[in-house]
Amino acid sequence: VLLDGTEAVAALLVQQAAASTVSSESGPLAFPAARLDLASRQVMLAHRIFKERLLMIYANATNNTNATDGAWPSASIAAFETAQEHLKTGGAGLPPVILSREDILDQWDNVMAAWQVFKAAVDPGSSDVSLMSQSLATLSRQLEIALPLYAMPDEVLPPDYLWPILVYSAIAVFALATACSAICLLCCYRRKQLLETGAKL
């Protein structure tokens, strides 16, 4: 119940932030609310997996069939991994991470490394609660580090900003071609002078 309440509060905060914009040199940038929302839910989903695994361990230890339905939290695990993939390659309405956001891509790798350790700790063949708790703390920390990175809008050059680049590039190419033509004409003129001088001699 507490986890569900936390999710509701997080969703409300993200909705409020979605209406805001971030200023940059190229103009206002839309706040990446959907991306941040999904990233924040990953923290809560990791804790949900931990809780579900604890209930299974408790049920097995006490033979209490009412403690859990006995189902392995495969749905939660699959949801976490699917969301992680969307946070990198895009999907579910999210665009892929642009290559210039190396900060996000590097932290995504850190999250996945911590996730693999946590996933192994909550495996049905393991019941080490201490290891589960430690790996959850590490994963949560990596997920929390990623949140402010996902909250930063991607700096993308707008179409209006590309025109000066194209114009200056065209000018540079024209200047280079003009210089090459001038050099060729000068060489031809010098060669003609040398030939005329040799003919007079």
PDB file of C-alpha atoms in Angstrom, residues 20-189:
ATOM      1  CA  SER A  20       7.493  23.460 -17.298  1.00  0.00           C
ATOM      2  CA  THR A  21      10.249  24.254 -19.769  1.00  0.00           C
ATOM      3  CA  VAL A  22      14.001  24.573 -19.474  1.00  0.00           C
ATOM      4  CA  SER A  23      15.838  27.495 -21.042  1.00  0.00           C
ATOM      5  CA  SER A  24      18.896  26.992 -23.228  1.00  0.00           C
ATOM      6  CA  GLU A  25      20.946  28.993 -25.693  1.00  0.00           C
ATOM      7  CA  SER A  26      18.779  27.683 -28.523  1.00  0.00           C
ATOM      8  CA  GLY A  27      15.505  28.481 -26.760  1.00  0.00           C
ATOM      9  CA  PRO A  28      13.132  26.736 -24.359  1.00  0.00           C
ATOM     10  CA  LEU A  29      13.356  22.950 -24.177  1.00  0.00           C
ATOM     11  CA  ALA A  30      10.431  20.751 -23.153  1.00  0.00           C
ATOM     12  CA  PHE A  31      10.845  18.930 -19.868  1.00  0.00           C
ATOM     13  CA  PRO A  32      11.263  15.159 -20.555  1.00  0.00           C
ATOM     14  CA  ALA A  33       8.457  14.202 -18.189  1.00  0.00           C
ATOM     15  CA  ALA A  34       7.648  10.792 -19.697  1.00  0.00           C
ATOM     16  CA  ARG A  35      11.279   9.712 -19.570  1.00  0.00           C
ATOM     17  CA  LEU A  36      11.708  10.854 -15.982  1.00  0.00           C
ATOM     18  CA  ASP A  37       8.428   9.208 -14.989  1.00  0.00           C
ATOM     19  CA  LEU A  38       9.546   5.836 -16.329  1.00  0.00           C
ATOM     20  CA  ALA A  39      12.986   6.167 -14.735  1.00  0.00           C
ATOM     21  CA  SER A  40      11.496   7.035 -11.338  1.00  0.00           C
ATOM     22  CA  ARG A  41       9.155   4.047 -11.515  1.00  0.00           C
ATOM     23  CA  GLN A  42      12.183   1.794 -11.906  1.00  0.00           C
ATOM     24  CA  VAL A  43      13.229   2.619  -8.345  1.00  0.00           C
ATOM     25  CA  MET A  44       9.823   1.627  -7.011  1.00  0.00           C
ATOM     26  CA  LEU A  45       9.694  -1.461  -9.225  1.00  0.00           C
ATOM     27  CA  ALA A  46      13.013  -2.701  -7.836  1.00  0.00           C
ATOM     28  CA  HIS A  47      11.626  -2.401  -4.302  1.00  0.00           C
ATOM     29  CA  ARG A  48       8.470  -4.210  -5.393  1.00  0.00           C
ATOM     30  CA  ILE A  49      10.545  -7.141  -6.671  1.00  0.00           C
ATOM     31  CA  PHE A  50      12.415  -7.216  -3.362  1.00  0.00           C
ATOM     32  CA  LYS A  51       9.132  -7.255  -1.422  1.00  0.00           C
ATOM     33  CA  GLU A  52       7.656 -10.014  -3.576  1.00  0.00           C
ATOM     34  CA  ARG A  53      10.754 -12.167  -3.108  1.00  0.00           C
ATOM     35  CA  LEU A  54      10.679 -11.637   0.662  1.00  0.00           C
ATOM     36  CA  LEU A  55       7.061 -12.778   0.759  1.00  0.00           C
ATOM     37  CA  MET A  56       8.017 -15.934  -1.102  1.00  0.00           C
ATOM     38  CA  ILE A  57      10.846 -16.670   1.322  1.00  0.00           C
ATOM     39  CA  TYR A  58       8.515 -16.076   4.278  1.00  0.00           C
ATOM     40  CA  ALA A  59       5.835 -18.311   2.779  1.00  0.00           C
ATOM     41  CA  ASN A  60       8.315 -21.122   2.150  1.00  0.00           C
ATOM     42  CA  ALA A  61       9.752 -20.839   5.652  1.00  0.00           C
ATOM     43  CA  THR A  62       6.380 -20.848   7.426  1.00  0.00           C
ATOM     44  CA  ASN A  63       4.311 -22.871   4.968  1.00  0.00           C
ATOM     45  CA  ASN A  64       1.944 -19.918   5.010  1.00  0.00           C
ATOM     46  CA  THR A  65       0.121 -20.066   1.695  1.00  0.00           C
ATOM     47  CA  ASN A  66      -1.753 -16.862   2.544  1.00  0.00           C
ATOM     48  CA  ALA A  67       1.453 -14.822   2.602  1.00  0.00           C
ATOM     49  CA  THR A  68       1.824 -14.974  -1.156  1.00  0.00           C
ATOM     50  CA  ASP A  69       0.247 -16.640  -4.137  1.00  0.00           C
ATOM     51  CA  GLY A  70       3.516 -18.510  -4.649  1.00  0.00           C
ATOM     52  CA  ALA A  71       4.178 -16.875  -8.010  1.00  0.00           C
ATOM     53  CA  TRP A  72       7.725 -15.867  -8.825  1.00  0.00           C
ATOM     54  CA  PRO A  73       7.858 -12.093  -9.548  1.00  0.00           C
ATOM     55  CA  SER A  74       8.631 -12.740 -13.214  1.00  0.00           C
ATOM     56  CA  ALA A  75       6.165 -10.086 -14.369  1.00  0.00           C
ATOM     57  CA  SER A  76       7.878  -7.397 -12.302  1.00  0.00           C
ATOM     58  CA  ILE A  77      11.310  -8.514 -13.483  1.00  0.00           C
ATOM     59  CA  ALA A  78      10.198  -8.478 -17.118  1.00  0.00           C
ATOM     60  CA  ALA A  79       8.624  -5.045 -16.638  1.00  0.00           C
ATOM     61  CA  PHE A  80      11.859  -3.678 -15.186  1.00  0.00           C
ATOM     62  CA  GLU A  81      13.999  -5.009 -18.033  1.00  0.00           C
ATOM     63  CA  THR A  82      11.547  -3.798 -20.677  1.00  0.00           C
ATOM     64  CA  ALA A  83      11.487  -0.326 -19.157  1.00  0.00           C
ATOM     65  CA  GLN A  84      15.284  -0.223 -19.042  1.00  0.00           C
ATOM     66  CA  GLU A  85      15.417  -1.061 -22.730  1.00  0.00           C
ATOM     67  CA  HIS A  86      12.913   1.698 -23.492  1.00  0.00           C
ATOM     68  CA  LEU A  87      15.011   4.169 -21.511  1.00  0.00           C
ATOM     69  CA  LYS A  88      17.923   3.507 -23.863  1.00  0.00           C
ATOM     70  CA  THR A  89      16.674   2.435 -27.280  1.00  0.00           C
ATOM     71  CA  GLY A  90      13.233   4.045 -27.113  1.00  0.00           C
ATOM     72  CA  GLY A  91       9.751   2.594 -27.077  1.00  0.00           C
ATOM     73  CA  ALA A  92       6.427   3.110 -25.306  1.00  0.00           C
ATOM     74  CA  GLY A  93       6.380   6.691 -26.553  1.00  0.00           C
ATOM     75  CA  LEU A  94       9.994   7.447 -25.642  1.00  0.00           C
ATOM     76  CA  PRO A  95      12.664   8.362 -28.201  1.00  0.00           C
ATOM     77  CA  PRO A  96      16.044   6.607 -28.090  1.00  0.00           C
ATOM     78  CA  VAL A  97      18.838   8.286 -26.170  1.00  0.00           C
ATOM     79  CA  ILE A  98      20.864  10.473 -28.518  1.00  0.00           C
ATOM     80  CA  LEU A  99      24.556   9.590 -28.838  1.00  0.00           C
ATOM     81  CA  SER A 100      25.668  12.937 -27.435  1.00  0.00           C
ATOM     82  CA  ARG A 101      24.100  12.052 -24.066  1.00  0.00           C
ATOM     83  CA  GLU A 102      27.041   9.934 -23.000  1.00  0.00           C
ATOM     84  CA  ASP A 103      26.173  10.703 -19.377  1.00  0.00           C
ATOM     85  CA  ILE A 104      22.877   8.840 -19.705  1.00  0.00           C
ATOM     86  CA  LEU A 105      24.368   5.972 -21.712  1.00  0.00           C
ATOM     87  CA  ASP A 106      27.200   5.447 -19.216  1.00  0.00           C
ATOM     88  CA  GLN A 107      24.850   5.534 -16.236  1.00  0.00           C
ATOM     89  CA  TRP A 108      22.485   3.160 -18.017  1.00  0.00           C
ATOM     90  CA  ASP A 109      25.350   0.658 -18.147  1.00  0.00           C
ATOM     91  CA  ASN A 110      25.970   1.170 -14.413  1.00  0.00           C
ATOM     92  CA  VAL A 111      22.306   0.517 -13.667  1.00  0.00           C
ATOM     93  CA  MET A 112      22.303  -2.672 -15.731  1.00  0.00           C
ATOM     94  CA  ALA A 113      25.439  -3.945 -13.976  1.00  0.00           C
ATOM     95  CA  ALA A 114      23.773  -3.387 -10.584  1.00  0.00           C
ATOM     96  CA  TRP A 115      20.559  -4.937 -11.900  1.00  0.00           C
ATOM     97  CA  GLN A 116      22.294  -8.169 -12.884  1.00  0.00           C
ATOM     98  CA  VAL A 117      23.677  -8.528  -9.345  1.00  0.00           C
ATOM     99  CA  PHE A 118      20.264  -7.834  -7.806  1.00  0.00           C
ATOM    100  CA  LYS A 119      18.504 -10.183 -10.220  1.00  0.00           C
ATOM    101  CA  ALA A 120      20.883 -12.988  -9.252  1.00  0.00           C
ATOM    102  CA  ALA A 121      20.322 -12.236  -5.552  1.00  0.00           C
ATOM    103  CA  VAL A 122      16.532 -12.608  -5.840  1.00  0.00           C
ATOM    104  CA  ASP A 123      16.793 -15.786  -7.903  1.00  0.00           C
ATOM    105  CA  PRO A 124      14.681 -18.700  -6.588  1.00  0.00           C
ATOM    106  CA  GLY A 125      17.880 -20.611  -5.889  1.00  0.00           C
ATOM    107  CA  SER A 126      19.042 -17.925  -3.456  1.00  0.00           C
ATOM    108  CA  SER A 127      17.488 -16.989  -0.130  1.00  0.00           C
ATOM    109  CA  ASP A 128      20.227 -14.732   1.256  1.00  0.00           C
ATOM    110  CA  VAL A 129      18.185 -11.788   2.492  1.00  0.00           C
ATOM    111  CA  SER A 130      21.307  -9.834   3.427  1.00  0.00           C
ATOM    112  CA  LEU A 131      22.667 -10.121  -0.111  1.00  0.00           C
ATOM    113  CA  MET A 132      19.268  -9.171  -1.508  1.00  0.00           C
ATOM    114  CA  SER A 133      19.167  -6.078   0.679  1.00  0.00           C
ATOM    115  CA  GLN A 134      22.705  -4.999  -0.199  1.00  0.00           C
ATOM    116  CA  SER A 135      22.209  -5.477  -3.927  1.00  0.00           C
ATOM    117  CA  LEU A 136      18.904  -3.591  -3.766  1.00  0.00           C
ATOM    118  CA  ALA A 137      20.645  -0.670  -2.059  1.00  0.00           C
ATOM    119  CA  THR A 138      23.308  -0.608  -4.780  1.00  0.00           C
ATOM    120  CA  LEU A 139      20.730  -0.791  -7.556  1.00  0.00           C
ATOM    121  CA  SER A 140      18.594   1.919  -5.959  1.00  0.00           C
ATOM    122  CA  ARG A 141      21.625   4.173  -5.692  1.00  0.00           C
ATOM    123  CA  GLN A 142      22.472   3.754  -9.375  1.00  0.00           C
ATOM    124  CA  LEU A 143      18.853   4.365 -10.364  1.00  0.00           C
ATOM    125  CA  GLU A 144      18.744   7.524  -8.251  1.00  0.00           C
ATOM    126  CA  ILE A 145      21.947   8.799  -9.867  1.00  0.00           C
ATOM    127  CA  ALA A 146      20.283   8.360 -13.250  1.00  0.00           C
ATOM    128  CA  LEU A 147      17.182  10.400 -12.356  1.00  0.00           C
ATOM    129  CA  PRO A 148      18.664  13.918 -12.666  1.00  0.00           C
ATOM    130  CA  LEU A 149      20.301  12.872 -15.941  1.00  0.00           C
ATOM    131  CA  TYR A 150      16.972  11.762 -17.388  1.00  0.00           C
ATOM    132  CA  ALA A 151      15.440  15.021 -16.146  1.00  0.00           C
ATOM    133  CA  MET A 152      17.841  17.098 -18.265  1.00  0.00           C
ATOM    134  CA  PRO A 153      16.403  17.894 -21.714  1.00  0.00           C
ATOM    135  CA  ASP A 154      18.443  16.779 -24.699  1.00  0.00           C
ATOM    136  CA  GLU A 155      20.145  19.725 -26.374  1.00  0.00           C
ATOM    137  CA  VAL A 156      19.220  19.358 -30.051  1.00  0.00           C
ATOM    138  CA  LEU A 157      19.992  21.954 -32.720  1.00  0.00           C
ATOM    139  CA  PRO A 158      16.678  23.379 -34.003  1.00  0.00           C
ATOM    140  CA  PRO A 159      16.121  23.707 -37.778  1.00  0.00           C
ATOM    141  CA  ASP A 160      16.478  27.516 -37.606  1.00  0.00           C
ATOM    142  CA  TYR A 161      19.927  27.094 -36.083  1.00  0.00           C
ATOM    143  CA  LEU A 162      21.110  24.776 -38.844  1.00  0.00           C
ATOM    144  CA  TRP A 163      20.745  27.378 -41.607  1.00  0.00           C
ATOM    145  CA  PRO A 164      23.730  29.525 -40.505  1.00  0.00           C
ATOM    146  CA  ILE A 165      25.860  26.384 -40.383  1.00  0.00           C
ATOM    147  CA  LEU A 166      24.861  25.456 -43.929  1.00  0.00           C
ATOM    148  CA  VAL A 167      25.431  29.010 -45.195  1.00  0.00           C
ATOM    149  CA  TYR A 168      28.875  29.330 -43.639  1.00  0.00           C
ATOM    150  CA  SER A 169      29.807  25.875 -44.898  1.00  0.00           C
ATOM    151  CA  ALA A 170      28.790  26.861 -48.433  1.00  0.00           C
ATOM    152  CA  ILE A 171      30.810  30.080 -48.169  1.00  0.00           C
ATOM    153  CA  ALA A 172      33.845  28.134 -46.978  1.00  0.00           C
ATOM    154  CA  VAL A 173      33.565  25.676 -49.871  1.00  0.00           C
ATOM    155  CA  PHE A 174      33.169  28.541 -52.368  1.00  0.00           C
ATOM    156  CA  ALA A 175      36.187  30.357 -50.911  1.00  0.00           C
ATOM    157  CA  LEU A 176      38.287  27.206 -51.119  1.00  0.00           C
ATOM    158  CA  ALA A 177      37.241  26.611 -54.733  1.00  0.00           C
ATOM    159  CA  THR A 178      38.021  30.239 -55.612  1.00  0.00           C
ATOM    160  CA  ALA A 179      41.457  29.985 -54.008  1.00  0.00           C
ATOM    161  CA  CYS A 180      42.227  26.783 -55.908  1.00  0.00           C
ATOM    162  CA  SER A 181      41.125  28.401 -59.181  1.00  0.00           C
ATOM    163  CA  ALA A 182      43.314  31.432 -58.513  1.00  0.00           C
ATOM    164  CA  ILE A 183      46.314  29.221 -57.825  1.00  0.00           C
ATOM    165  CA  CYS A 184      45.714  27.276 -61.039  1.00  0.00           C
ATOM    166  CA  LEU A 185      45.453  30.506 -63.062  1.00  0.00           C
ATOM    167  CA  LEU A 186      48.634  31.838 -61.463  1.00  0.00           C
ATOM    168  CA  CYS A 187      50.502  28.633 -62.277  1.00  0.00           C
ATOM    169  CA  CYS A 188      49.297  28.754 -65.886  1.00  0.00           C
ATOM    170  CA  TYR A 189      50.334  32.401 -66.192  1.00  0.00           C
TER     171      TYR A 189
END
